[in-house]
mmCIF file of C-alpha atoms in Angstrom:
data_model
loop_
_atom_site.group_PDB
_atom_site.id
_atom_site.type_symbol
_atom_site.label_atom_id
_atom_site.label_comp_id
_atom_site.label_asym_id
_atom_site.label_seq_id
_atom_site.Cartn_x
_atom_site.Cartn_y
_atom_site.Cartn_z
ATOM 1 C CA UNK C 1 59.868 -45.758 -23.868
ATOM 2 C CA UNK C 2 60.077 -48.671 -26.670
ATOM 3 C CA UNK C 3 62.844 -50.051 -27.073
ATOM 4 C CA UNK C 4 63.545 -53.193 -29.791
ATOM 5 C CA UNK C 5 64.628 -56.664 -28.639
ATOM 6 C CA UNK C 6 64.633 -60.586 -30.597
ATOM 7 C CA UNK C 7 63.212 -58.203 -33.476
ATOM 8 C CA UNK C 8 60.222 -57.084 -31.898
ATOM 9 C CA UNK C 9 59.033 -53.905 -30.442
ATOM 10 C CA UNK C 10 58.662 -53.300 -26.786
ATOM 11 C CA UNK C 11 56.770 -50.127 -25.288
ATOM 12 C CA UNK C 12 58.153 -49.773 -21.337
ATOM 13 C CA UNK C 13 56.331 -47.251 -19.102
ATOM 14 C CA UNK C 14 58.003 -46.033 -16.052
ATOM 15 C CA UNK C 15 56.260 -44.972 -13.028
ATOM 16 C CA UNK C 16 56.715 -43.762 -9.675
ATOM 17 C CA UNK C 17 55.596 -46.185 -7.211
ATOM 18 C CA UNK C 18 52.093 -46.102 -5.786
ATOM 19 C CA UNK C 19 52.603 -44.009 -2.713
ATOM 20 C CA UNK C 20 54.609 -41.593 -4.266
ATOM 21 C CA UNK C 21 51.934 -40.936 -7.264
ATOM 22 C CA UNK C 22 48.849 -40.939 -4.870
ATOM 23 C CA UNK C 23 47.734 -37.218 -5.686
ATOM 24 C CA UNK C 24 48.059 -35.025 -8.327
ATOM 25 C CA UNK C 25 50.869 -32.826 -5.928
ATOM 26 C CA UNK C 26 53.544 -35.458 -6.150
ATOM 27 C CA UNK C 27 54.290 -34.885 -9.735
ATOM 28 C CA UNK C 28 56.040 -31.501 -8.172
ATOM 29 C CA UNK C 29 58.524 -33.587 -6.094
ATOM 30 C CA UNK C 30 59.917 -35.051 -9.639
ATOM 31 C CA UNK C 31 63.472 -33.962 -9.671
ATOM 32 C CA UNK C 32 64.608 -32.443 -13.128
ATOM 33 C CA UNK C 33 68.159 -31.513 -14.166
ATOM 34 C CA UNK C 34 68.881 -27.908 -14.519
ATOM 35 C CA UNK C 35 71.628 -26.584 -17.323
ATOM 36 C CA UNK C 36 74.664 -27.081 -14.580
ATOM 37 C CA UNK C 37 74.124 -30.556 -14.604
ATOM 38 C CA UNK C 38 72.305 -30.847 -10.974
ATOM 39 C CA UNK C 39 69.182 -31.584 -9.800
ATOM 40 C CA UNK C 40 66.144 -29.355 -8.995
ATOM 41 C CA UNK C 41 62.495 -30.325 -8.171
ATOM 42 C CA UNK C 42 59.904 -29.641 -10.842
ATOM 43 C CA UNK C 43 58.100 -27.125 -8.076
ATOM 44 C CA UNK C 44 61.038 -24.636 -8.266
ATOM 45 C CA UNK C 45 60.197 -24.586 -12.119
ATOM 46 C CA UNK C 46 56.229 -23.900 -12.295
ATOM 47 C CA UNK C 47 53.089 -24.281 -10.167
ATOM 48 C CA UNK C 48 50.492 -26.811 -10.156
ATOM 49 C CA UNK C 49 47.092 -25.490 -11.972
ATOM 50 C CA UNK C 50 43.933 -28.003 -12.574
ATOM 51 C CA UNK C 51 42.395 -27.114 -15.716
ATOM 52 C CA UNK C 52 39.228 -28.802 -17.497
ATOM 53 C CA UNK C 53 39.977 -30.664 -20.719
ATOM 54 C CA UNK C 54 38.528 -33.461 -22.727
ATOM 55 C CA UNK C 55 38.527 -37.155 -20.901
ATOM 56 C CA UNK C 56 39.576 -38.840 -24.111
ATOM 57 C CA UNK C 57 41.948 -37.412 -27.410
ATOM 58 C CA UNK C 58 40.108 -38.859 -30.759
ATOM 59 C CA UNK C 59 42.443 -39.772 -33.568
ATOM 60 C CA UNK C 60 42.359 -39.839 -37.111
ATOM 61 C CA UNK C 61 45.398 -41.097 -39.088
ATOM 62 C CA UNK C 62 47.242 -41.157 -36.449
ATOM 63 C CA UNK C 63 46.468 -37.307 -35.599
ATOM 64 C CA UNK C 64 44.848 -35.927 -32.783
ATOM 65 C CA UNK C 65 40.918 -34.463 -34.036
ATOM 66 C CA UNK C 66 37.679 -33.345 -33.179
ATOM 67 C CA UNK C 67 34.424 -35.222 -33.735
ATOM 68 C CA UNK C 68 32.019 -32.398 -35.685
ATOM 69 C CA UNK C 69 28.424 -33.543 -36.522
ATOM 70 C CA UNK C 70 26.472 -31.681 -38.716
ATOM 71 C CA UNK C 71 23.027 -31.527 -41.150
ATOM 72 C CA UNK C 72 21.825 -29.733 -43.936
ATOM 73 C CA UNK C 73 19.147 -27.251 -43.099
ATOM 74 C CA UNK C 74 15.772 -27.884 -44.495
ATOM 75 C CA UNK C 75 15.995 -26.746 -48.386
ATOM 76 C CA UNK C 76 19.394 -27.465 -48.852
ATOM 77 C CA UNK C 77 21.222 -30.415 -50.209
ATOM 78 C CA UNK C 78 24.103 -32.057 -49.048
ATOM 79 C CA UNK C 79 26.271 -30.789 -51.144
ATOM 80 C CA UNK C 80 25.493 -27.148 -50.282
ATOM 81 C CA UNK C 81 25.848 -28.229 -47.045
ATOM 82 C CA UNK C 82 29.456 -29.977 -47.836
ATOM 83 C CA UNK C 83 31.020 -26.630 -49.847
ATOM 84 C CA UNK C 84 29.660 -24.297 -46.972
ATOM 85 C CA UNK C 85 31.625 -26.638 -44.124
ATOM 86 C CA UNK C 86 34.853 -26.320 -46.467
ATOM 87 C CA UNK C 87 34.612 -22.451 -47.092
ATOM 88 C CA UNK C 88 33.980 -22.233 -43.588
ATOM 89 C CA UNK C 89 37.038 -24.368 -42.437
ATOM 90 C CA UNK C 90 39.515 -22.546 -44.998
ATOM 91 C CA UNK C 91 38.361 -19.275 -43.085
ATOM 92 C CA UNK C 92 38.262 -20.578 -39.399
ATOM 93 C CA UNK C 93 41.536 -23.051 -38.888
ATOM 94 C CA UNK C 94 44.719 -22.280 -38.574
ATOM 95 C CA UNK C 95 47.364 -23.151 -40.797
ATOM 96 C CA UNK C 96 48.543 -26.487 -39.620
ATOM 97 C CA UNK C 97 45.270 -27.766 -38.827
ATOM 98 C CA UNK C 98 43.027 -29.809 -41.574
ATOM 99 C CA UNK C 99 39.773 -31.476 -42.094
ATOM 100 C CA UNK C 100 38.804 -34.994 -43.353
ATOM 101 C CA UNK C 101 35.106 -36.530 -44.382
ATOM 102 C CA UNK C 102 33.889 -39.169 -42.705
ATOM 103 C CA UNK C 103 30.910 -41.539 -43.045
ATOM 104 C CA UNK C 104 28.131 -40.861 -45.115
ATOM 105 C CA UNK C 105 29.494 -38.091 -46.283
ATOM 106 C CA UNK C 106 33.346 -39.540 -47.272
ATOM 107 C CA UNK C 107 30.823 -42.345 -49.667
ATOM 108 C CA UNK C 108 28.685 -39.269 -51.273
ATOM 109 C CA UNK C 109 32.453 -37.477 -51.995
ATOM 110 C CA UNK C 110 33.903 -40.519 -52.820
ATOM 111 C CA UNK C 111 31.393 -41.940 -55.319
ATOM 112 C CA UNK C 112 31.010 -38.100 -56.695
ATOM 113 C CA UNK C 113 28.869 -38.234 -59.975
ATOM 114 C CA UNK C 114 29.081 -42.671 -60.100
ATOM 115 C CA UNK C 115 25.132 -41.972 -59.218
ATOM 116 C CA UNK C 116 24.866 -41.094 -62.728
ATOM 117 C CA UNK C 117 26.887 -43.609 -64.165
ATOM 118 C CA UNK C 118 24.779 -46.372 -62.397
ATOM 119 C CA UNK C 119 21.556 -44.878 -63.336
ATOM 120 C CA UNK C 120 23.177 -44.823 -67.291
ATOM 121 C CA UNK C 121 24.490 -48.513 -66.668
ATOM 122 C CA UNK C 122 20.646 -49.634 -65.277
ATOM 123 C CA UNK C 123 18.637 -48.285 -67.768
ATOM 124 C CA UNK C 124 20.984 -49.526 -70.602
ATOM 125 C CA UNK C 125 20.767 -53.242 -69.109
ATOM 126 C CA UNK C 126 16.982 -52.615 -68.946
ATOM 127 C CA UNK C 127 17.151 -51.863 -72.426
ATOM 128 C CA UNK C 128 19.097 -54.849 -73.332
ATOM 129 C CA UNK C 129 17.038 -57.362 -71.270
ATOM 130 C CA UNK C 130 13.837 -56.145 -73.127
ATOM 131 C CA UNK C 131 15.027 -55.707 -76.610
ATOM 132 C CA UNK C 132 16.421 -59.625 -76.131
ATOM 133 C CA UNK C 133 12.819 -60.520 -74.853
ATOM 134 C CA UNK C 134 10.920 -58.819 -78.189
ATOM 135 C CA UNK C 135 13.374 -59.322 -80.451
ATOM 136 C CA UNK C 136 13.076 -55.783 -81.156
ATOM 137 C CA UNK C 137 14.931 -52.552 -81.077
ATOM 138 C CA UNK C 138 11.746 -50.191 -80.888
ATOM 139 C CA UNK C 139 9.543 -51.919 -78.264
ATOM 140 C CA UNK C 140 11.764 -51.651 -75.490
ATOM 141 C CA UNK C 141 12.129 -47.846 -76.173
ATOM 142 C CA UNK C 142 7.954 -47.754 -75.251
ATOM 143 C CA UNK C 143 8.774 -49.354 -72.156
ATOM 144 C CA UNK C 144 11.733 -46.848 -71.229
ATOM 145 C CA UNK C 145 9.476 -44.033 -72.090
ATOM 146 C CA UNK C 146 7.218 -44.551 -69.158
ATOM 147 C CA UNK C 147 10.742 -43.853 -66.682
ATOM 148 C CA UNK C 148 10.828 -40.311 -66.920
ATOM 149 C CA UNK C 149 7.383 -40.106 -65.777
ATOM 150 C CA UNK C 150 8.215 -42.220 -62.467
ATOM 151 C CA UNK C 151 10.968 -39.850 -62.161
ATOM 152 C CA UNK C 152 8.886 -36.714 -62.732
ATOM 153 C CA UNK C 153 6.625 -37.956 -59.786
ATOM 154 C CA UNK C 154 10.090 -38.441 -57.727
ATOM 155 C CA UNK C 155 11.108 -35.270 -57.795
ATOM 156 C CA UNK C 156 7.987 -33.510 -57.477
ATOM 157 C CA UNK C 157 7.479 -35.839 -53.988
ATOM 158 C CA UNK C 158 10.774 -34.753 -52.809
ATOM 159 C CA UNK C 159 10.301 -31.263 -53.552
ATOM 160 C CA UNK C 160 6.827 -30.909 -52.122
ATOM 161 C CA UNK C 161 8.053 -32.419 -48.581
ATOM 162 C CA UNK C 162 11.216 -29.984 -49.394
ATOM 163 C CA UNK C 163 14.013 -32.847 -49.004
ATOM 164 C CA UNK C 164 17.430 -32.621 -51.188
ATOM 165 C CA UNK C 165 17.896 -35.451 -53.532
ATOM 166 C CA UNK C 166 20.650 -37.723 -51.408
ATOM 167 C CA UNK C 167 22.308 -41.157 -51.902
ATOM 168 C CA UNK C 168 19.347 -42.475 -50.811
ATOM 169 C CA UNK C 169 16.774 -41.184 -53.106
ATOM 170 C CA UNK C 170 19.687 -41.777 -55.706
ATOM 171 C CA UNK C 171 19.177 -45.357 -54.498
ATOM 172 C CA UNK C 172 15.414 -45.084 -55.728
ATOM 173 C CA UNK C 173 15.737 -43.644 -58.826
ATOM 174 C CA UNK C 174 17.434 -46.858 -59.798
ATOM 175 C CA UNK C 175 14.493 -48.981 -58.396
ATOM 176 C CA UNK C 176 11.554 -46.396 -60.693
ATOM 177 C CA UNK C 177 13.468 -47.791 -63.488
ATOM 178 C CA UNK C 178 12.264 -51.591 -62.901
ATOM 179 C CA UNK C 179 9.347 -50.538 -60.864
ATOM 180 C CA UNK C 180 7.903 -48.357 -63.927
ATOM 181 C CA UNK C 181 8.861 -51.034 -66.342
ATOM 182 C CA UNK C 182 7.033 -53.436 -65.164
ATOM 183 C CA UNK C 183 3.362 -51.259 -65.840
ATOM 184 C CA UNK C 184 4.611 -50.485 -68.949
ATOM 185 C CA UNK C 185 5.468 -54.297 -70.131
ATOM 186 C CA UNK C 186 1.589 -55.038 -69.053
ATOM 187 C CA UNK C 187 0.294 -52.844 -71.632
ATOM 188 C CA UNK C 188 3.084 -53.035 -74.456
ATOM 189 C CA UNK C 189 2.778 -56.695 -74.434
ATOM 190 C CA UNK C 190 -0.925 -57.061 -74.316
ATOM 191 C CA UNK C 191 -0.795 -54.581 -77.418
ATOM 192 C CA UNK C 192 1.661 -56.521 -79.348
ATOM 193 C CA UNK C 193 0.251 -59.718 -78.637
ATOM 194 C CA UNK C 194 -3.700 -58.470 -79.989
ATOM 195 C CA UNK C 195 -1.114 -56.637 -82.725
ATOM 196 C CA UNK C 196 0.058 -59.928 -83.852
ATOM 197 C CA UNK C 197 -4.060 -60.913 -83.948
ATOM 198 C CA UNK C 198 -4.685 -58.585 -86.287
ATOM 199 C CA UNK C 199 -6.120 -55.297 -84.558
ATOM 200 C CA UNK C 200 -5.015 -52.005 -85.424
ATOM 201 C CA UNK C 201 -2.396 -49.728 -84.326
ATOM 202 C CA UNK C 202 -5.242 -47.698 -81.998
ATOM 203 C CA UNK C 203 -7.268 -50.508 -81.160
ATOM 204 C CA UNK C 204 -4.784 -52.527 -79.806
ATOM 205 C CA UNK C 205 -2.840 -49.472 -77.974
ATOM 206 C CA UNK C 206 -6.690 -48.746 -76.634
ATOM 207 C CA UNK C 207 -7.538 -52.113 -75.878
ATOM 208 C CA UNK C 208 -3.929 -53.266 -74.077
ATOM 209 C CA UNK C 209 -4.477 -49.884 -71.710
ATOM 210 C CA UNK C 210 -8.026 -51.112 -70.877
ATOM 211 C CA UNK C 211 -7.842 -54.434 -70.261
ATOM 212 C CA UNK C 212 -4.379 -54.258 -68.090
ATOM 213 C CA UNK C 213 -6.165 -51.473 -65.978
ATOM 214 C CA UNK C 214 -6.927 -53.783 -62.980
ATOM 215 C CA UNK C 215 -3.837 -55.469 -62.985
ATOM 216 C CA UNK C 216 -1.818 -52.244 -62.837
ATOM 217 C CA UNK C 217 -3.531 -50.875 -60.294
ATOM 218 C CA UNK C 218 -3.784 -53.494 -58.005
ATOM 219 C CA UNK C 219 0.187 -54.381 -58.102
ATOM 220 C CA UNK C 220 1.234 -50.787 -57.916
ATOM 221 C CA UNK C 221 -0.955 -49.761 -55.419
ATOM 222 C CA UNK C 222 0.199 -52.896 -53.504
ATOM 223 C CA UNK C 223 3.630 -51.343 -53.470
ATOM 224 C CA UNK C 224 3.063 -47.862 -53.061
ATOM 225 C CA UNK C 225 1.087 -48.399 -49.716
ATOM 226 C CA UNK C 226 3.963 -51.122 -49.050
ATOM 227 C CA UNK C 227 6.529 -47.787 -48.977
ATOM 228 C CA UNK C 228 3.854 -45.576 -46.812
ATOM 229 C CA UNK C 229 5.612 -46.495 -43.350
ATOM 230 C CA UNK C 230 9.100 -45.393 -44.859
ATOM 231 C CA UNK C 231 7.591 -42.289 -45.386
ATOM 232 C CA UNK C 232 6.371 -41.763 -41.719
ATOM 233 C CA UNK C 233 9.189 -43.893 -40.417
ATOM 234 C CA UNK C 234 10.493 -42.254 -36.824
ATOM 235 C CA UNK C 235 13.293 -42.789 -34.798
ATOM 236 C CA UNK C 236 17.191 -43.880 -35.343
ATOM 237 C CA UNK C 237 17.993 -43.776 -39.046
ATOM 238 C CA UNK C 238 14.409 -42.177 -39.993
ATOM 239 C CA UNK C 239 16.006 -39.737 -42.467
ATOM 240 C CA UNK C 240 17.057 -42.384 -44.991
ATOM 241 C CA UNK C 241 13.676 -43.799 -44.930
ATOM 242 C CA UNK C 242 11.796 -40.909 -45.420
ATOM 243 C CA UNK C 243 14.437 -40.049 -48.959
ATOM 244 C CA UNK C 244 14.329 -43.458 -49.851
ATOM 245 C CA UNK C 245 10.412 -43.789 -49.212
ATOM 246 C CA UNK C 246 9.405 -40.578 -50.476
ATOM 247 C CA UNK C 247 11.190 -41.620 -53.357
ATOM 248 C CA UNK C 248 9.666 -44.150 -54.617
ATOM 249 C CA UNK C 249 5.815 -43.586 -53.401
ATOM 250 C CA UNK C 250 5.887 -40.518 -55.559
ATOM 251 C CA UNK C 251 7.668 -41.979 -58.197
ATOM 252 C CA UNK C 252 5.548 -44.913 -58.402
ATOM 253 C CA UNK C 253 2.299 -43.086 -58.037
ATOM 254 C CA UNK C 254 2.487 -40.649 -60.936
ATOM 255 C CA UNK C 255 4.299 -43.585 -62.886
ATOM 256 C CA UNK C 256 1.139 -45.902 -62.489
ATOM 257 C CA UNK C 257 -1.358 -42.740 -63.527
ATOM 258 C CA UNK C 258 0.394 -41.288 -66.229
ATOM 259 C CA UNK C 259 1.597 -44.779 -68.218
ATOM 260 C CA UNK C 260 -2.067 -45.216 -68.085
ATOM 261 C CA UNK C 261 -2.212 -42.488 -70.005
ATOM 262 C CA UNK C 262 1.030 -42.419 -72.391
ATOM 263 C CA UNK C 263 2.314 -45.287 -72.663
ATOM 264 C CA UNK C 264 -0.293 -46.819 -75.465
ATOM 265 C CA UNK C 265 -0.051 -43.250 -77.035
ATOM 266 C CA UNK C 266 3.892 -44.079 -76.510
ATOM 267 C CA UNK C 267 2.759 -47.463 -78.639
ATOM 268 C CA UNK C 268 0.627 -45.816 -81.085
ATOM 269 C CA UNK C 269 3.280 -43.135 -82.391
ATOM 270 C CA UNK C 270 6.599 -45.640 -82.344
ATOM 271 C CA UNK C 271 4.524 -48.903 -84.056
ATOM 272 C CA UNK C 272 3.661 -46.464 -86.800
ATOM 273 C CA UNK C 273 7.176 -45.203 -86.990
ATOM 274 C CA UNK C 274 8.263 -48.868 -86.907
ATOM 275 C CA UNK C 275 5.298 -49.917 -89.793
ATOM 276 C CA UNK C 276 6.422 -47.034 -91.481
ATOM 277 C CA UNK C 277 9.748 -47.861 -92.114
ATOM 278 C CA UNK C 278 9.656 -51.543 -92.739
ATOM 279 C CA UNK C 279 7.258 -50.403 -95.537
ATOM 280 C CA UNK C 280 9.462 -48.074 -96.885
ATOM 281 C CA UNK C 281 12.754 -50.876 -96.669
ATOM 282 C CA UNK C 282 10.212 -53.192 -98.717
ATOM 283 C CA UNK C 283 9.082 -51.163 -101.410
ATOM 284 C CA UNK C 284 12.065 -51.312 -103.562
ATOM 285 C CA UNK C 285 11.690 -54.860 -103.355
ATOM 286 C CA UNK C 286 8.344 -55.110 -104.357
ATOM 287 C CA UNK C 287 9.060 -52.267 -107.432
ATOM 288 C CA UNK C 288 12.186 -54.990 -108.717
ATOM 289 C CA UNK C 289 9.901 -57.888 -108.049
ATOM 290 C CA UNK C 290 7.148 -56.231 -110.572
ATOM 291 C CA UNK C 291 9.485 -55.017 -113.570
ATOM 292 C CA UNK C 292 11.168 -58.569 -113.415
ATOM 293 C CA UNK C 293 7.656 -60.197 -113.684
ATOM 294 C CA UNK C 294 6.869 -57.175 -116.421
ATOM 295 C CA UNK C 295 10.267 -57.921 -118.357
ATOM 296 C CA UNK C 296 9.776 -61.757 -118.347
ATOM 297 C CA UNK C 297 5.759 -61.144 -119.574
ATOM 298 C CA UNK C 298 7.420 -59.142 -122.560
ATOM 299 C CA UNK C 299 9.849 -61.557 -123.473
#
């Protein structure tokens, strides 16, 4: 019983002492009062029955609960997994009972679609980093392009070893964008650089994918055999390892084939757009600069 005291709170217990609390029995020679006003003992009132129950009481905001683990089956996501725990709580409890999320599940509800938002917020400040390095609105667009690719390869990974897309292989997606970045910078730079020489459109697209062949392949297949024990990871915790893992070796993989592939053709089609236009912006220009020369040469 609490009681208050010098403005603090103090929690009494009372008990019996030890002799008369010794075995379960003596709680039945507790005296109660009856509605006359005298005393009777509890064992005139009820009988004594042992019963099984659980050694401690879990709480959860200050409410008694029950600890439920669960998992998705294979071929379902967490989220089906999530909706088919609530439909089945709305049908099972009783009225005054509820369930809360807890863990890694509360995070996934509580960051909801912010995955997205993230993934928006990288590739933007990407974006921003690279058009700041080329001084150029278009180039870092042929860089970009090579992300769906790595994220092509992602999914396809994740699907073929039939594992839901979590937080964790949320958590790679964000790392394909810098990881397929950086094989597309090798060849857009080595293009613009033997651009700036004077080589075609083509030959420098063809020559920048040849020539940054090795390097490509050594530093991406340094990193995708880095990931390999994620993939096979065992033990406590092995499930994030093997989304995360999976993730990113398959990601990385078709990334470093296919920008092989695309990424000068990527080159090719936007430095002709790019040619294109500044052409087109300075042929006014050059039409004004000739009928002023014309109108002077006629005066």
């Amino acid at each position: 019983m609490p009681f208050n005291l010098f403005g603090r709170t103090f929690r009494v217990t009372l008990q019996a002492d030890r002799d008369s609390r010794a075995s379960a029995s003596d709680i039945t020679r507790l005296y109660v009062r009856n509605a006359s006003g005298g005393v009777v003992p509890l064992s005139t009132l009820g009988n004594l029955k042992p019963i099984v129950g659980p050694e401690t009481v879990p709480h959860y905001n200050g409410y008694p609960s029950a600890l439920i683990n669960g998992a998705a089956a294979p071929g379902f996501s967490t989220g089906q997994a999530i909706a088919a725990m609530e439909r089945a709580a709305g049908a099972a409890l009783p009225r005054d009972f509820a369930f809360e999320w807890t863990g890694i599940t509360f995070q996934e509800l509580k960051t909801g679609s912010l995955a997205t938002v993230i993934f928006a917020l990288a590739t933007i400040f990407v974006f921003l980093v690279l058009a700041a390095q080329y001084e150029s609105w278009t180039m870092p667009f042929m860089v970009l392009l090579a992300v769906p690719l790595a994220l092509f390869g992602a999914v396809s990974a994740l699907w073929l070893r039939r594992m839901q897309i979590d937080v964790y292989s949320q958590i790679g997606f964000v790392m394909l964008i810098g990881l397929a970045a950086k094989n597309a910078i090798l060849i857009v730079e080595f293009a613009r650089r033997r651009r700036e020489e004077g080589d075609g459109i083509v030959e420098a697209a063809m020559e920048a994918g040849r020539l940054r062949l090795r390097p490509i392949l050594m530093t991406a297949f340094a990193f995708i055999l880095g990931v390999v024990p994620l993939m096979v990871a065992t033990g406590a915790g092995a499930a994030s390892r093997h989304s995360i893992g999976t993730t990113v070796f398959g990601g990385m993989l078709t990334a470093t084939v296919l920008t092989l592939i695309f990424v000068p053709v990527f080159y090719a089609i936007i430095e002709r757009l790019r040619t294109a236009r500044i052409a087109a912006q300075a042929e006014p220009t050059t039409e004004t600069g000739v009928s002023s020369a014309r109108a002077q040469a006629a005066e």
